[in-house]
Coordinates of N, CA and C in Angstrom, one line a residue:
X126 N 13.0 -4.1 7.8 CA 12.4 -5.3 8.6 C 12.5 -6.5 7.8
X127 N 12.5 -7.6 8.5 CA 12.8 -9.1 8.3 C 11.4 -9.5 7.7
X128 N 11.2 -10.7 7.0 CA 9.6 -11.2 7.1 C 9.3 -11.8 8.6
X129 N 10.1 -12.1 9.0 CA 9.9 -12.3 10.8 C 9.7 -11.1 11.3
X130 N 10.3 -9.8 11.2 CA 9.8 -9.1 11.2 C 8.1 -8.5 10.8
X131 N 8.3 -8.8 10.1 CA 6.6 -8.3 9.8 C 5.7 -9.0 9.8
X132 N 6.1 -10.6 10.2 CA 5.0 -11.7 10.6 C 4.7 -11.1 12.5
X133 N 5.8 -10.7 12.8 CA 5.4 -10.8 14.3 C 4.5 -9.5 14.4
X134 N 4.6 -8.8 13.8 CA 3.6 -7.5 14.0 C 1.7 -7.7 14.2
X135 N 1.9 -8.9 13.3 CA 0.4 -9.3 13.2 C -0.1 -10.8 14.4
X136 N 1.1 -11.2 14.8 CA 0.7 -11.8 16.3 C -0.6 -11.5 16.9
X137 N -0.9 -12.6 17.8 CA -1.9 -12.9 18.5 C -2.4 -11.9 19.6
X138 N -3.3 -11.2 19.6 CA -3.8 -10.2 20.0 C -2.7 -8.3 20.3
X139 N -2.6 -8.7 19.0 CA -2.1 -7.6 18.8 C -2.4 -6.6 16.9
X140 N -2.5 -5.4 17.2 CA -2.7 -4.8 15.8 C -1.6 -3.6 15.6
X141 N -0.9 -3.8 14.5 CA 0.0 -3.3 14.0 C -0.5 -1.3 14.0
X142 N 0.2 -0.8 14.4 CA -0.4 0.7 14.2 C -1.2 0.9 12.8
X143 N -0.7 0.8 11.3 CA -0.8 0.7 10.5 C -2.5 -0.3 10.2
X144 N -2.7 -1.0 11.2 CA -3.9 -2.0 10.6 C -5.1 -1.5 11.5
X145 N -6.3 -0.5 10.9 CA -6.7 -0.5 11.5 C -8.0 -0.6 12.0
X146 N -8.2 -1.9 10.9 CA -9.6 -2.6 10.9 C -10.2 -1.7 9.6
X147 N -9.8 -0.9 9.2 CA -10.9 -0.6 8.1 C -9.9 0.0 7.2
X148 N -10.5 0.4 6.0 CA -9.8 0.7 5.1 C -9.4 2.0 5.4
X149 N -8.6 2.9 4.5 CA -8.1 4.4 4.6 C -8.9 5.1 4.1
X150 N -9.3 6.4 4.6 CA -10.5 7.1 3.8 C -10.3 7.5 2.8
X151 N -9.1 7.6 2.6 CA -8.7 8.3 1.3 C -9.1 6.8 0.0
X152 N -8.6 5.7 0.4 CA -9.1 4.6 -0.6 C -10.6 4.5 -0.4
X153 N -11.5 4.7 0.5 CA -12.8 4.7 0.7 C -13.0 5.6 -0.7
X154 N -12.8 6.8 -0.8 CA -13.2 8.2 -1.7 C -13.0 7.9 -3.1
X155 N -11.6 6.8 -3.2 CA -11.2 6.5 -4.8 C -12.4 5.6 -5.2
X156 N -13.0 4.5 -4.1 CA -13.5 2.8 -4.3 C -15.0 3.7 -4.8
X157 N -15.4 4.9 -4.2 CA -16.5 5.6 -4.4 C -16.5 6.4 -5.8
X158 N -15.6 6.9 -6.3 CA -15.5 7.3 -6.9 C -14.9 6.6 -8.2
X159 N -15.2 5.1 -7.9 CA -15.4 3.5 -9.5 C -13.7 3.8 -9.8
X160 N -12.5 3.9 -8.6 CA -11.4 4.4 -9.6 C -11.3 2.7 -9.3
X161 N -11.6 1.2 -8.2 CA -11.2 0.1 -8.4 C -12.5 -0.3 -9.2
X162 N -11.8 -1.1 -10.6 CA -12.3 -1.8 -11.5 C -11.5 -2.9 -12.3
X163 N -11.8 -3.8 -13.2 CA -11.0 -4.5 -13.8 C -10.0 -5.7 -12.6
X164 N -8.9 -5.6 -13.0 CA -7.7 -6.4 -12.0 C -7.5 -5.5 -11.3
X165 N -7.4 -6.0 -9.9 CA -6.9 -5.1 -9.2 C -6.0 -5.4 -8.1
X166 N -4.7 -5.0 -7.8 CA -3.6 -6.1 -7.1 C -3.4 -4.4 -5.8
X167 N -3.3 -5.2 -4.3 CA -3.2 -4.5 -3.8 C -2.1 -5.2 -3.0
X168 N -0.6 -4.4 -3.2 CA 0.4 -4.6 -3.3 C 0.8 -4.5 -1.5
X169 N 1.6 -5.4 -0.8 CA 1.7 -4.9 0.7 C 0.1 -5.0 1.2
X170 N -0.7 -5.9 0.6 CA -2.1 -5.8 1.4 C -2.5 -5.6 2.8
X171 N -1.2 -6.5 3.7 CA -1.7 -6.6 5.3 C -2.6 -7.6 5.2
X172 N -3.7 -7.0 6.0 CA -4.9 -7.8 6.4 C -6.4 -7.7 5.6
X173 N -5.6 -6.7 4.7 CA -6.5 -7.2 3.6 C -7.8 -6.4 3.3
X174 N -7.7 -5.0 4.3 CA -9.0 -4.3 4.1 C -9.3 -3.4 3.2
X175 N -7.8 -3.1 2.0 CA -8.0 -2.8 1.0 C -8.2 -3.5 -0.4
X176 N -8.3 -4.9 -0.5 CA -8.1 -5.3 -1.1 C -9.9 -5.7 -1.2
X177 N -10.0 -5.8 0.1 CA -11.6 -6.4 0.6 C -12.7 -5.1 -0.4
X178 N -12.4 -3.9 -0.1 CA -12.8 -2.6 -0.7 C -12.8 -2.9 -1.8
X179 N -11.9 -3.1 -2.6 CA -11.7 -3.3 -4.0 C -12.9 -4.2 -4.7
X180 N -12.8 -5.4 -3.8 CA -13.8 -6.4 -3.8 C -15.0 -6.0 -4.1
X181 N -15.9 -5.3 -2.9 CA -16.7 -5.1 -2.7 C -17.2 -4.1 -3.6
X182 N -16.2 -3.5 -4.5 CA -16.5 -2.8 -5.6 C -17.3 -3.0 -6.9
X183 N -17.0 -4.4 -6.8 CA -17.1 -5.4 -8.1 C -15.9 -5.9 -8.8
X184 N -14.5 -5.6 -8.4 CA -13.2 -5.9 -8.8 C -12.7 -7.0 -8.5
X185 N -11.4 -7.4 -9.7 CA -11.1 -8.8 -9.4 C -9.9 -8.8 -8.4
X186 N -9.7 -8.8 -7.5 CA -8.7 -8.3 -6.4 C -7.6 -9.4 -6.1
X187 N -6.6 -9.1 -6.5 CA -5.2 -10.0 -5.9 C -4.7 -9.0 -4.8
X188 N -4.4 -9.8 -3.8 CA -3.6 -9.3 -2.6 C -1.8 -10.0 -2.2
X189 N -1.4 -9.5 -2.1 CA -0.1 -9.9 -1.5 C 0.7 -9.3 -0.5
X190 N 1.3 -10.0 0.0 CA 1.9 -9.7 1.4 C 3.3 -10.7 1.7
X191 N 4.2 -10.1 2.5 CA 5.0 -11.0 2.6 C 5.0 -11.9 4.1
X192 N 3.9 -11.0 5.0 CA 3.3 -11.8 6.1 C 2.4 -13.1 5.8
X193 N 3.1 -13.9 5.9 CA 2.1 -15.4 6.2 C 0.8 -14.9 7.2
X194 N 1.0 -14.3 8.4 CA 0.2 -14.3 9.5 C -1.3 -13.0 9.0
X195 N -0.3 -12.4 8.7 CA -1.5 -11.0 7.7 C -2.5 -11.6 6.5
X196 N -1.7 -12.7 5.9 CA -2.7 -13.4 4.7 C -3.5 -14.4 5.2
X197 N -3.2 -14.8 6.2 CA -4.2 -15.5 7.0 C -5.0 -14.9 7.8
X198 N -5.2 -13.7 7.8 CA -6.0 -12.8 8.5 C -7.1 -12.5 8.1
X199 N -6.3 -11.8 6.3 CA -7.2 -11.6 5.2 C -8.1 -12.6 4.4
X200 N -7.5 -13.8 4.4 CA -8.4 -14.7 4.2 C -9.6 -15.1 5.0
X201 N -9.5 -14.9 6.3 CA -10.4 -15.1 6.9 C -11.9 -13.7 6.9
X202 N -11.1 -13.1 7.1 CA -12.0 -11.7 6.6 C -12.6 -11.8 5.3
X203 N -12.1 -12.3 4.5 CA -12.8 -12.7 2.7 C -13.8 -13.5 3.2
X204 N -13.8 -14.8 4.0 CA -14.2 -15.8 4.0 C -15.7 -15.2 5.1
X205 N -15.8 -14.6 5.9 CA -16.4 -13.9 6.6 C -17.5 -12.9 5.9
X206 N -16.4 -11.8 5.0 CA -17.2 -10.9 4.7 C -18.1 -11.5 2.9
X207 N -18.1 -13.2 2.9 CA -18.7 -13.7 1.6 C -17.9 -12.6 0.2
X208 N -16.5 -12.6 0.5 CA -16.0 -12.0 -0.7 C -14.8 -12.6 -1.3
X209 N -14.7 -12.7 -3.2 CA -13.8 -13.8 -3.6 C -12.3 -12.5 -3.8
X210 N -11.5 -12.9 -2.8 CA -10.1 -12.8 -3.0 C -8.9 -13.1 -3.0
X211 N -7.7 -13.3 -4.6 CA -6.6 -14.3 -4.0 C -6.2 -13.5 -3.2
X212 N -5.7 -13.9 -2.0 CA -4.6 -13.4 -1.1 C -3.1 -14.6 -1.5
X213 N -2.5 -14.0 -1.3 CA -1.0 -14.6 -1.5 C 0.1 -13.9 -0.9
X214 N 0.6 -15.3 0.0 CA 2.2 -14.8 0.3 C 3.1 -14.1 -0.6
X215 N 3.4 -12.8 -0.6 CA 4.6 -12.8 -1.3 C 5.5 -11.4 -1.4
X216 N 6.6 -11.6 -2.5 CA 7.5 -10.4 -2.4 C 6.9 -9.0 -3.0
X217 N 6.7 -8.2 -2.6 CA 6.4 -7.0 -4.2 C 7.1 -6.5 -4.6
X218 N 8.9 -6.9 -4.1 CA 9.8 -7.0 -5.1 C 10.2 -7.9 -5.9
X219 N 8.8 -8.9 -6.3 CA 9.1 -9.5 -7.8 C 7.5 -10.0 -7.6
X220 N 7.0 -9.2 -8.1 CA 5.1 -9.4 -8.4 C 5.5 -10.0 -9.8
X221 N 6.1 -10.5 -10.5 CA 5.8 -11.2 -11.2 C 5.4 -12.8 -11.5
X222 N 5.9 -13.4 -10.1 CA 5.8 -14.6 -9.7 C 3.9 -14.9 -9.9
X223 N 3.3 -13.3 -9.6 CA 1.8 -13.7 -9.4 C 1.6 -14.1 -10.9
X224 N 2.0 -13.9 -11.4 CA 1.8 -14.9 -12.9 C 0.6 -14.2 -13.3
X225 N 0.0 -12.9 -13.2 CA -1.2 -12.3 -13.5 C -0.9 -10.4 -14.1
X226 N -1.7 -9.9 -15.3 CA -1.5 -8.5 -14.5 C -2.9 -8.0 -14.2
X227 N -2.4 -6.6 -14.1 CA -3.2 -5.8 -13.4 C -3.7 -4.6 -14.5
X228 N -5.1 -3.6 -13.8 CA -5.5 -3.1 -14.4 C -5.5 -1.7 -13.2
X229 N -5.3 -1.8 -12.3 CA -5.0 -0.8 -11.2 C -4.2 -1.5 -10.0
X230 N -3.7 -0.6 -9.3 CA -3.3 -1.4 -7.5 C -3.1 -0.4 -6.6
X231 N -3.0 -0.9 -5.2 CA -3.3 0.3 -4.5 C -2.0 0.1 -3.7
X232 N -1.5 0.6 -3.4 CA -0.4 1.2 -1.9 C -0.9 1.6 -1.0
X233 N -1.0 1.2 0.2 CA -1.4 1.6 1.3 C 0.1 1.5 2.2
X234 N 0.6 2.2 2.2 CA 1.9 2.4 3.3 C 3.4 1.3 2.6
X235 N 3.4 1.2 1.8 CA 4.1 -0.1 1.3 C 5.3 0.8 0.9
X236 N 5.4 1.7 0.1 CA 6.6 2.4 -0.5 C 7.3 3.1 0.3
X237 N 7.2 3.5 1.4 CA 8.0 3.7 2.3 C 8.5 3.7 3.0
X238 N 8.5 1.9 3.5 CA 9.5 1.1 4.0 C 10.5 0.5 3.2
X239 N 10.9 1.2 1.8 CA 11.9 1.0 1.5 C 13.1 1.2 0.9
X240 N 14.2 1.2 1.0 CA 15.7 2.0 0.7 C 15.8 2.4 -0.5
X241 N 16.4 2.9 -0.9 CA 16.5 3.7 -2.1 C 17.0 2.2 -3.3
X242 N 17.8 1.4 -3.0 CA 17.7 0.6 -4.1 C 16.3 -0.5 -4.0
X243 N 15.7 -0.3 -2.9 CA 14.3 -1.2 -3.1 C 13.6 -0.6 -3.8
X244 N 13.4 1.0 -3.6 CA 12.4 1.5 -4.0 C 12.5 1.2 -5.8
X245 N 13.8 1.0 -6.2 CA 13.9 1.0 -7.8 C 13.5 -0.5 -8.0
X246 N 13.3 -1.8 -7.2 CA 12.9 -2.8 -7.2 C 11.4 -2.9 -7.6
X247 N 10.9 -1.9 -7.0 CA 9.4 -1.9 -6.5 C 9.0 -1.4 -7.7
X248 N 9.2 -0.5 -8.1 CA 8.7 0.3 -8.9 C 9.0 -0.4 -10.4
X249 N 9.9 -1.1 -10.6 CA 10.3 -2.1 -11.1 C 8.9 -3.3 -11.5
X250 N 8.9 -3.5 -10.6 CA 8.3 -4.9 -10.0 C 6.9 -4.5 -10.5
X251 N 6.4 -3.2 -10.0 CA 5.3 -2.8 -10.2 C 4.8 -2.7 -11.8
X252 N 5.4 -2.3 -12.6 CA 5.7 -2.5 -14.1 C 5.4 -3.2 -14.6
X253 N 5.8 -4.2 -14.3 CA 6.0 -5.6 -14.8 C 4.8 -6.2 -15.2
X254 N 3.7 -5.6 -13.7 CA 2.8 -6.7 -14.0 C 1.6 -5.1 -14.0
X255 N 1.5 -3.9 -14.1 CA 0.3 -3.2 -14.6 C 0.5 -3.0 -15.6
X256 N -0.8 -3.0 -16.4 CA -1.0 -3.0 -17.8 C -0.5 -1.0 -18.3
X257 N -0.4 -1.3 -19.5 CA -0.1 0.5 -19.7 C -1.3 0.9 -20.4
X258 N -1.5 2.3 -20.0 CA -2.6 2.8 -19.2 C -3.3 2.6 -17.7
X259 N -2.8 1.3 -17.2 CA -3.5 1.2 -15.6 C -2.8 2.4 -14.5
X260 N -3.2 2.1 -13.5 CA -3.1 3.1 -12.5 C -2.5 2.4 -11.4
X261 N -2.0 3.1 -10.8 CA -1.3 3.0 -9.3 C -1.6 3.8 -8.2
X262 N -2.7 3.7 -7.4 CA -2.9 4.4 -6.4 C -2.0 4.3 -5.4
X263 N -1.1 5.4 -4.8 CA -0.3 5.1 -3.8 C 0.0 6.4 -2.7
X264 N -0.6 5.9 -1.6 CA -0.3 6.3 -0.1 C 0.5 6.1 0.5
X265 N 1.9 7.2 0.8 CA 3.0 7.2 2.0 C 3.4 8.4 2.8
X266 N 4.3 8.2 3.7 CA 3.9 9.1 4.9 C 4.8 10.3 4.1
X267 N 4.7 11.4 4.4 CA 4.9 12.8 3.8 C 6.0 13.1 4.7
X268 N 7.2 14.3 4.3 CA 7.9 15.2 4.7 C 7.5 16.0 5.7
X269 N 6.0 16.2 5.7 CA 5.3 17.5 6.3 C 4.7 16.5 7.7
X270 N 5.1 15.1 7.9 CA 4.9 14.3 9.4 C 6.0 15.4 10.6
X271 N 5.7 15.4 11.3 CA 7.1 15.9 12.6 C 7.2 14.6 12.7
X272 N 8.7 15.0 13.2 CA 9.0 14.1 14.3 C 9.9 13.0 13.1
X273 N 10.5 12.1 13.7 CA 11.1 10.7 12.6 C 11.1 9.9 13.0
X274 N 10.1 9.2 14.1 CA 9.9 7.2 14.2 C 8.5 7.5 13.4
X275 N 9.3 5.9 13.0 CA 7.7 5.4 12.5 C 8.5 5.5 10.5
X276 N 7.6 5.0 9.8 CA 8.7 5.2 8.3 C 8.8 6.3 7.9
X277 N 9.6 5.9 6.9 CA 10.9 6.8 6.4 C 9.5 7.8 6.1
X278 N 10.3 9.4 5.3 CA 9.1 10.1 5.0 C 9.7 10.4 3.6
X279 N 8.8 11.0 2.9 CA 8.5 10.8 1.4 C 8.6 12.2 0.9
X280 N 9.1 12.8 0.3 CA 9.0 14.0 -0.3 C 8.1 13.8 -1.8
X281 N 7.4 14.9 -2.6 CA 6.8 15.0 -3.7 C 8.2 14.5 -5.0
X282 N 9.3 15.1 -4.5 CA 10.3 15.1 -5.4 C 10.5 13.5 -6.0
X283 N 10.3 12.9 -4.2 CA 11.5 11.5 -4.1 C 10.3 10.7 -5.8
X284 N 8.8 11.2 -4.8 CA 8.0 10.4 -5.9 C 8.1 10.3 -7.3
X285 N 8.3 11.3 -7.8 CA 8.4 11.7 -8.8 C 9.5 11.0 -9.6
X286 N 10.9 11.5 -8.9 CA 11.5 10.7 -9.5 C 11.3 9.0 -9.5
X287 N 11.1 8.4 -8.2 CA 11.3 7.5 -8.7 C 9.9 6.7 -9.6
X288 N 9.1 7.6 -10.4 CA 7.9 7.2 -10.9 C 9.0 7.8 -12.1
X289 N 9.3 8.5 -12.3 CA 10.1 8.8 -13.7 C 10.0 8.6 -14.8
X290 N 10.7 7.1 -14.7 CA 10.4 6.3 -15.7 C 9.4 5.4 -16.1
X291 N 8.2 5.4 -17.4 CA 7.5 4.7 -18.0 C 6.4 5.0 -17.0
X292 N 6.4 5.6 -16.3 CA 4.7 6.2 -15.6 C 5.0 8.1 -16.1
X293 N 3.5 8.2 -15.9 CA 2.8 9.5 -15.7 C 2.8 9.3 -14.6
X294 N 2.9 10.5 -13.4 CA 3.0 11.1 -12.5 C 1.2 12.2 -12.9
X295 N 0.1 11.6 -12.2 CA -1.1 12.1 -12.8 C -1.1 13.0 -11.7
X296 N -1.1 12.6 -10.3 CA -1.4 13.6 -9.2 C -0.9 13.2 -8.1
X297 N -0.2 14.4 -7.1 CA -0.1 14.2 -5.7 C -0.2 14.9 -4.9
X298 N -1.4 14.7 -4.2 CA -2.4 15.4 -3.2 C -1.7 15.6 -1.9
X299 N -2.5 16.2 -0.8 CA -1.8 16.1 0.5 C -3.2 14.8 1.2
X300 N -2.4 14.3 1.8 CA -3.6 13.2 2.5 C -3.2 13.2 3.9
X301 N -4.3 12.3 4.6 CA -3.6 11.7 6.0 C -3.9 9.7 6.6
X302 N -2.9 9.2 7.0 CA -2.9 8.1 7.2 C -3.9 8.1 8.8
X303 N -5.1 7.1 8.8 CA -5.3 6.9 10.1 C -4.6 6.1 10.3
X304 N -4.3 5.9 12.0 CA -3.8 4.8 12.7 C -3.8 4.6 13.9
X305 N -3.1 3.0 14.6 CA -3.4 3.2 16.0 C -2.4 3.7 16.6
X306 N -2.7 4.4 17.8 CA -1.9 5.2 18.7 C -1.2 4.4 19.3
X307 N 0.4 4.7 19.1 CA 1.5 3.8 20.2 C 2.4 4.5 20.9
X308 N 3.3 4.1 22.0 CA 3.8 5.2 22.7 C 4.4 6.1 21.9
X309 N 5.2 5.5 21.1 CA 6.7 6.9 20.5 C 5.9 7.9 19.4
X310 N 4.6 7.3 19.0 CA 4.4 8.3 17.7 C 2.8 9.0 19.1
X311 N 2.5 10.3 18.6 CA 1.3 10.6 18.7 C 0.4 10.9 18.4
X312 N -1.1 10.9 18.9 CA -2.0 11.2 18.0 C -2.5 10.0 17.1
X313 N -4.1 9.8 16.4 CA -4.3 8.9 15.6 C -4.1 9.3 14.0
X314 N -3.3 10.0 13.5 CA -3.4 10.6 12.4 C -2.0 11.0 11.6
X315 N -1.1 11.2 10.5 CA -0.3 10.8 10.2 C -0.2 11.7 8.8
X316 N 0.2 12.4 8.8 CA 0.5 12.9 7.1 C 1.3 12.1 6.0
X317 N 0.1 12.8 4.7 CA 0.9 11.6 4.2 C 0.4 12.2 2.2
X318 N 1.2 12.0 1.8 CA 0.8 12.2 0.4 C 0.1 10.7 -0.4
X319 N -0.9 11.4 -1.5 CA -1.2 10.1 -2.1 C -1.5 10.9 -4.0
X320 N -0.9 10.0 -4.0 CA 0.0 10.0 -5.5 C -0.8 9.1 -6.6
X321 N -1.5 9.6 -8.1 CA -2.1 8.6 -8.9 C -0.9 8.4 -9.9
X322 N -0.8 7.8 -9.8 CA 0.4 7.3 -11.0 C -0.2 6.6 -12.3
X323 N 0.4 6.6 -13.5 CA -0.4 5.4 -14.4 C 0.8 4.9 -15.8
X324 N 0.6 4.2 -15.9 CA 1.5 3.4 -16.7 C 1.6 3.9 -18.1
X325 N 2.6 4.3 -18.7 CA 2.9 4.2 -20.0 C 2.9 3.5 -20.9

């Protein structure tokens, strides 16, 4: 998808299947369990309700997105929920522009919308700016989904490899994505692996 692409998703009365007003339970369980602390860059934020989580943890939360219309969503939600977050336009194939690093970050659906030479961008990208020893929380949709609309699906292997290099591969769980119901996909619910990674 285009960034026109993914600005128009977040259009005027409309919610992206993926956005679903609240955070993912699975990041609920991490935020409870003190894994957001320190910097914390939540990569592909959307609209922001992970990065909001992070916040509300006591963390110093950078958000990015390549939707104009999603970081203006999230800002508004900061500004609402009395919580200090950068939100920022941008690529997370080159987080280094944020001119900051990190001490954790989270993925919420972000790694697997992308091709095999993105995904070496990303993972790339992601390096750049977490500190070694930080962590990578990351959520994407699993092999074990039926069906194929909706993103690509993710095997344990693909992860692995492509964490390979300069990460630990700490753990990958079976999880599930909520989301909203649209014609082609069914059901509110989505399999999905979620994976702790941490920097070398």
């Amino acid at each position: 998808m285009t960034t026109n692409d993914w600005d128009s998703s977040y259009g005027a009365g409309q919610r992206p299947p993926w956005d679903i007003g609240r955070p993912q339970p699975a990041f609920v369980q991490l935020a409870e369990g003190g894994a957001f602390t320190g910097r914390v860059l939540d990569a592909g934020c959307g609209t922001g309700e992970h990065a909001l989580l992070a916040a509300a943890s006591g963390a110093d939360v950078t958000g990015v997105d390549v939707s104009a219309s999603a970081i203006g969503q999230a800002k508004e939600k900061a500004a609402t929920r009395g919580l200090n977050v950068r939100f920022e336009v941008g690529d997370a194939l080159n987080l280094g522009q944020l001119g900051a690093t990190f001490n954790a970050s989270v993925d919420s659906g972000l790694f697997h919308v992308f091709d095999d030479d993105d995904r070496v961008k990303y993972v790339t990208s992601l390096a750049s700016v977490i500190e070694p020893g930080g962590t990578c929380y990351l959520m994407c949709f699993s092999e074990n989904q039926p069906g194929d609309f909706g993103p690509r699906r993710v095997t344990q292997d693909e992860l692995r490899a492509a964490f390979s290099d300069g990460w630990t591969v700490k753990d990958i769980v079976p999880s599930v994505f909520e989301v909203n119901p649209w014609p082609e996909f069914p059901g509110e619910s989505a399999q999905a692996w979620l994976a702790t990674l941490t920097r070398r």
